[in-house]
Coordinates of C-alpha atoms (C1' of nucleotides) in Angstrom, one line a residue:
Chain A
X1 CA -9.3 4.0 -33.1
X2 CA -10.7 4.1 -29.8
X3 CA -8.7 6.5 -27.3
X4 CA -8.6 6.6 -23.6
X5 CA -11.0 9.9 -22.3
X6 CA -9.4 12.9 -21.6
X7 CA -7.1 13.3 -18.5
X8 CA -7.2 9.5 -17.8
X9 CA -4.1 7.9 -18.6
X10 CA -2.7 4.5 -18.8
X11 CA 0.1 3.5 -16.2
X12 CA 3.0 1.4 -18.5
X13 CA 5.3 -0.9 -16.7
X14 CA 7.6 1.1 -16.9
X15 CA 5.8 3.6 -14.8
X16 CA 4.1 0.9 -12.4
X17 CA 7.7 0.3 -11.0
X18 CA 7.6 3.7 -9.5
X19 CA 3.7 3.9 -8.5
X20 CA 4.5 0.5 -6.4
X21 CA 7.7 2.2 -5.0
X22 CA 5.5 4.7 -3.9
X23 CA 2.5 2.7 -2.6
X24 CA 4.7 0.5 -0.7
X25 CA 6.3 3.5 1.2
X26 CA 3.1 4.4 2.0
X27 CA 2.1 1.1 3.9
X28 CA 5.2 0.6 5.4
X29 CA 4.7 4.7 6.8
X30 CA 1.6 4.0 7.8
X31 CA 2.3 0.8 9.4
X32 CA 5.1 2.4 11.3
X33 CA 2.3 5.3 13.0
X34 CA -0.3 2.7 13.4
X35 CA -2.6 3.8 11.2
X36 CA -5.2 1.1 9.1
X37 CA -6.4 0.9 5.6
X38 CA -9.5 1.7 4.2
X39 CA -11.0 1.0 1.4
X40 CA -14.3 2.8 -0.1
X41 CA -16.3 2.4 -3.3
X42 CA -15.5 4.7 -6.6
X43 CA -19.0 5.3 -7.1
X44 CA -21.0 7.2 -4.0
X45 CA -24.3 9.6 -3.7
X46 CA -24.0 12.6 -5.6
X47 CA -25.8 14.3 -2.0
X48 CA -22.7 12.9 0.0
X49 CA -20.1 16.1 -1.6
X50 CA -22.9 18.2 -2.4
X51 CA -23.2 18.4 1.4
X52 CA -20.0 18.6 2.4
X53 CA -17.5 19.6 -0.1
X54 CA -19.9 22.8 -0.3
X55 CA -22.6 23.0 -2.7
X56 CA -20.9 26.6 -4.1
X57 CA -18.0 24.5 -4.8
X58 CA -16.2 24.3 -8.1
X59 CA -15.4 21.0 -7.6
X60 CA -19.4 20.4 -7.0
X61 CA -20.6 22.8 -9.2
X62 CA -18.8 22.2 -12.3
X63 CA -16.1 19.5 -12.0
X64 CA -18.1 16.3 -10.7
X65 CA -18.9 13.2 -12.8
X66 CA -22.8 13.0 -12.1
X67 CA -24.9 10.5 -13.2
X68 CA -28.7 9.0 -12.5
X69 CA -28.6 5.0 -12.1
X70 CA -31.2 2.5 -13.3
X71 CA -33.3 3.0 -10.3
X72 CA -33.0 7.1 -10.5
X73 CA -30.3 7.5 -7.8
X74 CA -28.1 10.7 -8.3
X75 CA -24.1 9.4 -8.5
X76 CA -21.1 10.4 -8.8
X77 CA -17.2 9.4 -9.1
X78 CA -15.8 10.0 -6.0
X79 CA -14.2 13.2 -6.3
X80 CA -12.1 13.3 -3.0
X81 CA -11.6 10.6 -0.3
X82 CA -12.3 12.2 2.8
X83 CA -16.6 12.8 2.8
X84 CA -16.8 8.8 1.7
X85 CA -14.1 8.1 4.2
X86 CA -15.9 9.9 6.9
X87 CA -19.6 8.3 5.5
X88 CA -18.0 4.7 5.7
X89 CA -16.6 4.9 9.2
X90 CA -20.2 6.3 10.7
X91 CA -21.9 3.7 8.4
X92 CA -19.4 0.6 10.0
X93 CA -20.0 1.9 13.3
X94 CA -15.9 3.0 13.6
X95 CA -16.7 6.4 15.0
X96 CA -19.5 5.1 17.8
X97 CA -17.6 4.9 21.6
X98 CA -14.4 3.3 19.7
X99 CA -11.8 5.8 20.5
X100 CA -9.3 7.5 18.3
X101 CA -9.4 6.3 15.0
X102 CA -6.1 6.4 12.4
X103 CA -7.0 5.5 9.1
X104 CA -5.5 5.8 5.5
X105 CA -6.4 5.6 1.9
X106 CA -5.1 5.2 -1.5
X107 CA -6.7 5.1 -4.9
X108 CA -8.2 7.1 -7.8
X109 CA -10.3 10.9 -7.6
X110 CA -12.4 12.0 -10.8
X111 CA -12.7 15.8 -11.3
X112 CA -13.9 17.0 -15.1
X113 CA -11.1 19.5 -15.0
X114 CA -8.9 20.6 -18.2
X115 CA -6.4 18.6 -18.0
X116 CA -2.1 20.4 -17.4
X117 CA 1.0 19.1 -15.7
X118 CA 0.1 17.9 -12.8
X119 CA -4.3 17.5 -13.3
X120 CA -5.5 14.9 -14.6
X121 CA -9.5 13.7 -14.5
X122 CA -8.7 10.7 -13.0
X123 CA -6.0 11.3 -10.5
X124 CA -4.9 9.5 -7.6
X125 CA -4.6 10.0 -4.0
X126 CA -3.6 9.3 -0.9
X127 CA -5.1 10.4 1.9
X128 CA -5.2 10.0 5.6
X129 CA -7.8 10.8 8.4
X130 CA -8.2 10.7 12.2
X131 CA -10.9 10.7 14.5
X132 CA -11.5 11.7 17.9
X133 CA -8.6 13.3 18.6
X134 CA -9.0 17.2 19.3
X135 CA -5.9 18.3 20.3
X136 CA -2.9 19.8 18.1
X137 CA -1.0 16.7 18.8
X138 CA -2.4 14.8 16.4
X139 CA -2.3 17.7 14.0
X140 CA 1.3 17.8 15.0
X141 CA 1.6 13.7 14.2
X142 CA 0.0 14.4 10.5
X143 CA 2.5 16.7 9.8
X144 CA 5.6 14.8 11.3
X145 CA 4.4 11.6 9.0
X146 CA 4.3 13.7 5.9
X147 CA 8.0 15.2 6.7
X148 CA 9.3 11.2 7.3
X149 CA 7.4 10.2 4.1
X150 CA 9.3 13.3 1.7
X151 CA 12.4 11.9 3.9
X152 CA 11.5 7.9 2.8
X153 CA 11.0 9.0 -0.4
X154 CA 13.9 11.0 -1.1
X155 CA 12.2 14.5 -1.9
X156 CA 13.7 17.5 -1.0
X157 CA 12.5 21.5 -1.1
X158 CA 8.5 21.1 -0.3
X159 CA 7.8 24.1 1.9
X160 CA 4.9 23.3 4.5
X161 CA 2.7 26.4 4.8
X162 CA 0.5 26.6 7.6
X163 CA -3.0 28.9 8.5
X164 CA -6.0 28.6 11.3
X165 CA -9.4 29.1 9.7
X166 CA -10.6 29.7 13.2
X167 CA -14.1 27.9 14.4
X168 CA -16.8 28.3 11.8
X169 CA -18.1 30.7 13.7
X170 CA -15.4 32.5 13.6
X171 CA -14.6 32.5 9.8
X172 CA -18.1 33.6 9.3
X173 CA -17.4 36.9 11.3
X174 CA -14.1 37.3 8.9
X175 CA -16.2 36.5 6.3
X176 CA -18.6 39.3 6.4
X177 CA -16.0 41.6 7.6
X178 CA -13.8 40.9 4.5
X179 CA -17.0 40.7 2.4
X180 CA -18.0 44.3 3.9
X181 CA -14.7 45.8 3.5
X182 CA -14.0 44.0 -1.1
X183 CA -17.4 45.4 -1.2
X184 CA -15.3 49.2 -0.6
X185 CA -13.0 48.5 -3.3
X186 CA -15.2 46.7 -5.9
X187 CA -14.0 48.5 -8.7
X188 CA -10.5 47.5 -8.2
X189 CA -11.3 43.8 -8.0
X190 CA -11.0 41.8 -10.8
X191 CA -14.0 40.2 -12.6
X192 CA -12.6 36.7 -10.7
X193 CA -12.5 38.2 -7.4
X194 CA -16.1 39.7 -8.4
X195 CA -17.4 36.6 -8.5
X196 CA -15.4 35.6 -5.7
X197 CA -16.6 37.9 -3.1
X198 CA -19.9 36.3 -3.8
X199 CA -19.0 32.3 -3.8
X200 CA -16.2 32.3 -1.7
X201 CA -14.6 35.6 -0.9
X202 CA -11.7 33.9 1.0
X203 CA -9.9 32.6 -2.2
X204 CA -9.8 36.5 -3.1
X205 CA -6.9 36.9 -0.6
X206 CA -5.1 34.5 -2.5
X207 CA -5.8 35.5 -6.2
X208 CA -2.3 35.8 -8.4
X209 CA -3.2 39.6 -10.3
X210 CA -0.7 41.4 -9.0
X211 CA -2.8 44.3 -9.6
X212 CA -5.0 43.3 -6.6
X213 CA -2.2 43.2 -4.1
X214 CA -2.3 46.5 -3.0
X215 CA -6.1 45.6 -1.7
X216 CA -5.6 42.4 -0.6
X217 CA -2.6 43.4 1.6
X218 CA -5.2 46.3 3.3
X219 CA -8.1 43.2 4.0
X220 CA -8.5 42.4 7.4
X221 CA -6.5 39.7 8.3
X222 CA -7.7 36.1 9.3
X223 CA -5.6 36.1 12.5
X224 CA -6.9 38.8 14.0
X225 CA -10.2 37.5 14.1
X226 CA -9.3 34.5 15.4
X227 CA -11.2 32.7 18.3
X228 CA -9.3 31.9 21.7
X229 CA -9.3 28.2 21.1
X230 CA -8.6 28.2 17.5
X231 CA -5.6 30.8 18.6
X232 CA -4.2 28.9 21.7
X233 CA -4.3 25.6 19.2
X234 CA -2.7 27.3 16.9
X235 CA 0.5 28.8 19.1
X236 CA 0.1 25.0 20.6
X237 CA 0.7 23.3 17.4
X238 CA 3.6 25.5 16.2
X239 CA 5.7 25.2 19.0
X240 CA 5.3 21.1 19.0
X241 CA 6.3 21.4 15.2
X242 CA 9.7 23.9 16.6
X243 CA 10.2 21.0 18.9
X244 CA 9.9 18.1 16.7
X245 CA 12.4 20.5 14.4
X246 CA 9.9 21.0 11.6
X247 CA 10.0 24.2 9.6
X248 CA 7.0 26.0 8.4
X249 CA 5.9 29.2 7.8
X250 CA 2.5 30.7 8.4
X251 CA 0.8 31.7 5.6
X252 CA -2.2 33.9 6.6
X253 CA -3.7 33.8 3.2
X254 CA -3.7 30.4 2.9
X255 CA -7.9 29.0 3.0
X256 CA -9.7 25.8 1.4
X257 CA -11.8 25.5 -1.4
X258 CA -13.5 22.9 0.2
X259 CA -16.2 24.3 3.0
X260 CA -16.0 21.4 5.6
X261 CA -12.2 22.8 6.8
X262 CA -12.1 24.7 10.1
X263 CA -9.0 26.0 12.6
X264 CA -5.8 24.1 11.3
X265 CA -5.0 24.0 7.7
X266 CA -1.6 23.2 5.9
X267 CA -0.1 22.6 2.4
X268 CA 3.1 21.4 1.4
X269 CA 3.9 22.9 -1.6
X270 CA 6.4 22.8 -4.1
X271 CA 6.6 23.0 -8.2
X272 CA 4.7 20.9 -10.7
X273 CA 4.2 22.7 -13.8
X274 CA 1.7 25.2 -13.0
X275 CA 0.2 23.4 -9.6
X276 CA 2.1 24.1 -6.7
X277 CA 0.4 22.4 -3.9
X278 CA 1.7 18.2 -3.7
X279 CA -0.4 17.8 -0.3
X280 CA -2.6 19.5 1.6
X281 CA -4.9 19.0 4.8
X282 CA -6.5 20.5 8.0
X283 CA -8.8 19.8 10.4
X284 CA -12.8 19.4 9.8
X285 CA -14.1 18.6 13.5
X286 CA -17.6 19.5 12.2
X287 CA -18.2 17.0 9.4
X288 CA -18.7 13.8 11.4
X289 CA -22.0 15.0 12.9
X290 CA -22.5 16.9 9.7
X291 CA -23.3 13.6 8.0
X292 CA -25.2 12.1 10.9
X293 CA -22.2 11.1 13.0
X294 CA -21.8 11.8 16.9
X295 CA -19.7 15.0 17.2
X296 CA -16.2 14.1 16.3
X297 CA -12.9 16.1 16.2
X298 CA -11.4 14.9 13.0
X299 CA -7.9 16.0 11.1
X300 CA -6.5 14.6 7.8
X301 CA -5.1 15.6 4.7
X302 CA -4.6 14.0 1.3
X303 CA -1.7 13.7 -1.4
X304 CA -1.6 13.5 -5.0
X305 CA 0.0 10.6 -6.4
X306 CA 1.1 12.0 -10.0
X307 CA 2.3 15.2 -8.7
X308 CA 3.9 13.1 -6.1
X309 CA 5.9 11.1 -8.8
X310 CA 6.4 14.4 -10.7
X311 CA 8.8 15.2 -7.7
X312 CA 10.7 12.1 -7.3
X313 CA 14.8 11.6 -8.4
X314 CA 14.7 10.6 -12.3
X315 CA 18.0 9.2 -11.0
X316 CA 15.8 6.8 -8.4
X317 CA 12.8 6.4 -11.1
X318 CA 15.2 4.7 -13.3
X319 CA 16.6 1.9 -10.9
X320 CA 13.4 1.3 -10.2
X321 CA 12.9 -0.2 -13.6
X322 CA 11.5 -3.9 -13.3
X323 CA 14.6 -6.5 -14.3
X324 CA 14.4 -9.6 -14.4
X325 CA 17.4 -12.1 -12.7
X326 CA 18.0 -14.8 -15.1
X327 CA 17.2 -15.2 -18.6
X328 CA 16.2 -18.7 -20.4
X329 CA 17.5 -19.1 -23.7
X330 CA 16.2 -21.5 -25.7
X331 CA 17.8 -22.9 -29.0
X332 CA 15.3 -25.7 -30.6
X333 CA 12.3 -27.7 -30.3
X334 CA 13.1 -29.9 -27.9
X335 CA 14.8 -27.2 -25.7
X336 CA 11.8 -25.3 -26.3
X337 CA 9.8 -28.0 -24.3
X338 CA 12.0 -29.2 -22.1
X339 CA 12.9 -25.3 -20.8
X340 CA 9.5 -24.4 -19.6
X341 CA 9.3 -27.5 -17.5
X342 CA 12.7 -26.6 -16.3
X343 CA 12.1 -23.0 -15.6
X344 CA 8.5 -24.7 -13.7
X345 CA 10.8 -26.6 -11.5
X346 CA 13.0 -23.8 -10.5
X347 CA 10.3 -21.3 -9.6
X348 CA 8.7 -24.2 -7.2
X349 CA 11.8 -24.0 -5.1
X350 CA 12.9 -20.6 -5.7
X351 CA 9.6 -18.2 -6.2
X352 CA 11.7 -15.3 -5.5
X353 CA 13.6 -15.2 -8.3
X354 CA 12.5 -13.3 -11.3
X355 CA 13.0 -15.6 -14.0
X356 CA 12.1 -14.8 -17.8
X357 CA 12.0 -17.6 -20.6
X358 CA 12.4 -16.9 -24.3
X359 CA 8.8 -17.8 -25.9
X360 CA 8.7 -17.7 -29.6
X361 CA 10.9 -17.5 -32.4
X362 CA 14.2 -15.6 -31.9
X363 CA 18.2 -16.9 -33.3
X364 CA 20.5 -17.3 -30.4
X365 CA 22.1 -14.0 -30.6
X366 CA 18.6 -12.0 -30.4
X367 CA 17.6 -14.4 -27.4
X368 CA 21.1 -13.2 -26.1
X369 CA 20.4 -10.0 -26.8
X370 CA 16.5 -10.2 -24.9
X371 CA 18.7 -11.7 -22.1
X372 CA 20.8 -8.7 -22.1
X373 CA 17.8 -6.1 -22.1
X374 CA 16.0 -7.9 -19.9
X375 CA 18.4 -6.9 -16.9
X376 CA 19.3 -9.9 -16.2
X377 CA 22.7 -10.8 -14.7
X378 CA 22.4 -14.5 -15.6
X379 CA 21.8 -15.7 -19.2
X380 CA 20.6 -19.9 -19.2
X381 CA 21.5 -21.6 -22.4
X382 CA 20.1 -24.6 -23.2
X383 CA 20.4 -25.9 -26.4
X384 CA 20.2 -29.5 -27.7
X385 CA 24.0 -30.1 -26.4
X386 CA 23.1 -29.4 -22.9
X387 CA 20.1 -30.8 -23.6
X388 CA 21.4 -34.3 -24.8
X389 CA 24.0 -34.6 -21.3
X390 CA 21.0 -33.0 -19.1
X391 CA 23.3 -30.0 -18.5
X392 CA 22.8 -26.6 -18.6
X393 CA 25.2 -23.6 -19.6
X394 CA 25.2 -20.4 -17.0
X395 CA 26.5 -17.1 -19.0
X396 CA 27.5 -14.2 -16.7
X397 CA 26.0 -11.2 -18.6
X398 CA 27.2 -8.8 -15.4
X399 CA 30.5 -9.7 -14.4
X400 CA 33.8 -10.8 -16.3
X401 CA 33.5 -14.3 -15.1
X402 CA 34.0 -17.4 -17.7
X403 CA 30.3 -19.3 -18.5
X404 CA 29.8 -22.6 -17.1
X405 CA 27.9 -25.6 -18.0
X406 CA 26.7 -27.4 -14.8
X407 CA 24.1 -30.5 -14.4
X408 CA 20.6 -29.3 -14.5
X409 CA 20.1 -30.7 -11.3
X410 CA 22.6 -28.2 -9.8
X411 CA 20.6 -25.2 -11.5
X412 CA 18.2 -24.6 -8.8
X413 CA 21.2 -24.5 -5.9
X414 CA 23.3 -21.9 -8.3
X415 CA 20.7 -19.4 -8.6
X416 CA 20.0 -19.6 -4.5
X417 CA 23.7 -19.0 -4.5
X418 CA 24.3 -16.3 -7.3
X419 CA 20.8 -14.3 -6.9
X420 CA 18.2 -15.3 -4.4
X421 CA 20.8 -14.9 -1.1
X422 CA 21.3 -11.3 -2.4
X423 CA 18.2 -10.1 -3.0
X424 CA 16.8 -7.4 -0.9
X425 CA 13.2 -6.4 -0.3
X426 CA 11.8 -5.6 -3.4
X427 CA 8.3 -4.4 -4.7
Chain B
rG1 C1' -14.9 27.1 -18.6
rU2 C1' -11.2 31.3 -21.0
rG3 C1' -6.6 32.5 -23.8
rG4 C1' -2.1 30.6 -26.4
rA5 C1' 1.5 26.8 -28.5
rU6 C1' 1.9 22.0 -30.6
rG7 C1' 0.3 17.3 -33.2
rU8 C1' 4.7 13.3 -39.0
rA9 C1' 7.1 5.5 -37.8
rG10 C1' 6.7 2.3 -31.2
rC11 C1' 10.1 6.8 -29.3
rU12 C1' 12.9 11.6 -30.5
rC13 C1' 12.6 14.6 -34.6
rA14 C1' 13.4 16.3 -40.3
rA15 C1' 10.9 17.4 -45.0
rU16 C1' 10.3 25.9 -50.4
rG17 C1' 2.7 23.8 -51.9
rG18 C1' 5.7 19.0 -56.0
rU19 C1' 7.8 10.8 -55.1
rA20 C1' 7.2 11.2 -46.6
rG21 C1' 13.0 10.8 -44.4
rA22 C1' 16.8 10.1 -40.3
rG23 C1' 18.4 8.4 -35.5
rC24 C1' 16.9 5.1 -31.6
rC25 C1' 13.9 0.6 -31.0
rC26 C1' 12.6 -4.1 -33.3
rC27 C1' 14.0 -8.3 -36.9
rG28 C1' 17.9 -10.6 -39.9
rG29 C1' 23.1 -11.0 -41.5
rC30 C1' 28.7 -10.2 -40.9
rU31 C1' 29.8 -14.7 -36.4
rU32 C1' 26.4 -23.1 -38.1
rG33 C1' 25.5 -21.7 -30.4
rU34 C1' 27.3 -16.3 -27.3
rG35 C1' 24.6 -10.2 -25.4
rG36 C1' 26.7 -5.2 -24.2
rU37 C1' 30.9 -1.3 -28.8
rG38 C1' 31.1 -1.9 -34.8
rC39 C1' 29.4 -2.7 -40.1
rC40 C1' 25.4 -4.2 -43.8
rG41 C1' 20.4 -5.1 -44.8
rG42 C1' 15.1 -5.3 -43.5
rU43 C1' 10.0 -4.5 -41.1
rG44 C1' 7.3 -0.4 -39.8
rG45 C1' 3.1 5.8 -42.0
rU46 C1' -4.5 6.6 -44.1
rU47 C1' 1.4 12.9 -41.6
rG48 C1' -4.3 13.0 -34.7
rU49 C1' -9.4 13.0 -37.1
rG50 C1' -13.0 15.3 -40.7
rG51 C1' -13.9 18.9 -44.2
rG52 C1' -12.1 22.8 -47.6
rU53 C1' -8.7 25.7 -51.1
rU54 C1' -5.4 23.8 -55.2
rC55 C1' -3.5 20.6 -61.3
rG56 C1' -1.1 19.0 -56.6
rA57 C1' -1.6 19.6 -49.2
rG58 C1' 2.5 16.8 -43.9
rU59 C1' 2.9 22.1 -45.5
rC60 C1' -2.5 26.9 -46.6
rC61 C1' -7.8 27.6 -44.4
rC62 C1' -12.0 25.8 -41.1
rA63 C1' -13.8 22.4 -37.6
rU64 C1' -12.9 18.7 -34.1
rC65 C1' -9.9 15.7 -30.7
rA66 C1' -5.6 15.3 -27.8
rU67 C1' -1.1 17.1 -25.3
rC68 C1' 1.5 21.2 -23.2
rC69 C1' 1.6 26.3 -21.2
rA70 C1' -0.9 30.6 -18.7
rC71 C1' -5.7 31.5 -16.2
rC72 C1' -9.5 29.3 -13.2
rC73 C1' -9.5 25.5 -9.7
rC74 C1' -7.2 22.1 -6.7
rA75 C1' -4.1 17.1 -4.4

RNA sequence: GUGGAUGUAGCUCAAUGGUAGAGCCCCGGCUUGUGGUGCCGGUGGUUGUGGGUUCGAGUCCCAUCAUCCACCCCA
């Protein structure tokens, strides 16, 4: 038998209920900030993260699904949303003289990762982006529409953890500083950190050995190497965040494994299995021109989806579950016929209502029983009395009220009465 | 990519190296046309896959695939 590949998985109906929950939060958050969708291609130049993700990159060195096409073009799944998202609004002309730009995303990332709790190969994201806007306001906006969406959504206890990278420049004088001084203590590092302090010695300050604590607490720190405007944005942003009654706390450890981040970054992390971070983000004012772009001050940040859902209320999951209203059961031939035109007729003049017939075999209790599982609060019995007087019998499956058998011309008024006038919004 | 645990019915799990089982789900009956609680019966398995050891393997060995966990990495 043929299986699904490794770290992809299959979404059940079951499931779906909760992904729409999700993605319909998202629209109706972005909506309320002004923000519009995008939507890029899967598939995009291989060159396109190479060049910005950072070409000493895990994610491009090891973890990207590469192929050549027909006509020898070097491919790749998408593995992050932000380099195509930045390549399709200098492409569309978006980021030419157009002002601010506020822009969102949502769909699938592929990374050839070993699959845990929480990391899947093809995972899903959303993500948002601005450009134009330079100041810490707008970083100060991202993070106040992340704290409303965990509020929407019903998800307590994510800690947002804040750092500045400083200005490239910047970071590349920490760099060699903090390169110069690991290079002091190399036979204390780890073989990891080794290899770090040659790839990307930043991610040794954040490296779980506990054995390595003792050095990493004597590196120079980030902060103090800090340029004045990265600093002044900085004290800027957390004091709008005090305001707005955010909490945070700075993190001066915290860096990027991707190389187009500078000045602001931020995660919001919590618990999923082993994965801790549910949403992360900074600024990256340099990758706009990078890709061919006029300069550009440009923030964002992106979310995962699973690890998302891995957070939400088992309590909410569950009423999420997809239910139908009313249940069509259907006791011989003629019924058989006669209900799907019926149940035609009602959706014309009531598409709202979820309304399930019995297809197939099935004896009247089971199609009872279907009726019962399907959620429904309203069983429809027709059988060949009904059917002989036009009639139709209504069974209450939800509420101790005696079943009626009304005209079948009155069916379509009864359910705009008993369901449709009290349904709310609903995925 | 490294280390470890696990893999039996649709689901959750049993089964000293000796005839593969239970609960739930599904179908039918008790009730000629009345669900949710009860009782009875039934369908459903190349024990993840492929080799090996053995008179005999779900069980032991090897490989492989997948899931989970810790790394690594990251959303």
């Amino acid at each position: 038998m043929i299986k699904a590949i490794r770290g992809m998985h299959d979404v059940l109906p079951t499931e779906s209920a909760a992904w729409r929950y999700i993605e319909r939060t998202f629209r109706q958050l972005m909506d309320s900030y002004g923000y519009g969708e995008m939507r890029m291609p899967v598939v995009e130049k291989a060159a396109l993260f190479v060049r910005t993700v950072g070409e000493a990159t895990d994610i491009v060195e090891k973890e990207m699904y590469n192929f050549v096409d027909r006509n020898d073009e070097r491919l790749c799944l998408r593995p992050e949303g932000t380099a195509g998202c930045v390549r399709a609004g200098i492409e569309n002309g978006l980021l030419q003289r157009s002002g601010p730009q506020r822009v969102w995303y949502c769909g699938p990332m592929f990374r050839r990762e070993r699959p845990q709790k929480g990391r899947y190969r093809q995972f899903h994201q959303f993500g948002v982006e601005t450009f134009g806007m330079a100041g810490p306001e707008i970083d100060a906006e991202l993070l106040l529409l992340t704290a409303r969406l965990w509020k929407m959504l019903g998800i307590n206890g994510l800690e947002l953890q804040i750092n500045s990278l400083g200005t490239v420049a910047a970071r590349a004088r920490y760099r060699q500083q903090l390169v110069a001084y690991f290079n002091g203590y190399l036979e204390q590092l780890d073989s990891d950190s080794q290899r770090r302090l040659k790839t990307n010695p930043l991610r040794i300050l954040d490296s779980k050995n506990p054995s390595m604590q003792a050095v990493i607490d004597g590196a120079p720190k980030l902060c103090d190497c800090l340029d004045d405007e990265s600093e002044k944005d900085f004290s800027r942003l957390c004091a709008l965040l005090d305001a707005a009654g955010v909490a945070y706390s700075v993190n001066p450890r915290l860096v990027r494994g991707l190389d187009y981040y500078e000045k602001l970054v931020f995660d919001w992390v919590g618990t999923i299995g082993a994965q801790s971070t549910v949403c992360a983000g900074g600024r990256y004012d340099g990758l706009v021109s990078q890709l061919g772009g006029p300069v550009t001050p440009a923030a964002g940040f992106a979310l995962g989806i699973e690890r998302l859902l891995a957070l939400l209320d088992e309590e909410k999951l569950a009423a999420l579950k997809p239910v139908s209203d009313a249940y069509l059961v259907l006791a011989g031939e003629a019924a058989r016929e006669h209900g799907l035109v019926l149940a035609e007729s009602v959706r014309d003049t009531l598409p709202e209502l979820r309304l399930r017939v019995n297809c197939g075999d099935g004896s009247f209790k089971s199609q009872l029983k279907r009726a019962d599982r399907s959620g429904a609060s309203l069983a429809l019995i027709l059988g060949e009395d009904e059917l002989a007087e036009a009639r139709i019998t209504v069974k209450y499956l939800r509420q101790e009220r005696q079943q009626q058998t009304i005209p079948q011309t009155a069916l379509t008024a009864l359910l705009r009465e008993e369901i449709c006038n009290h349904v709310q919004e609903r995925g």
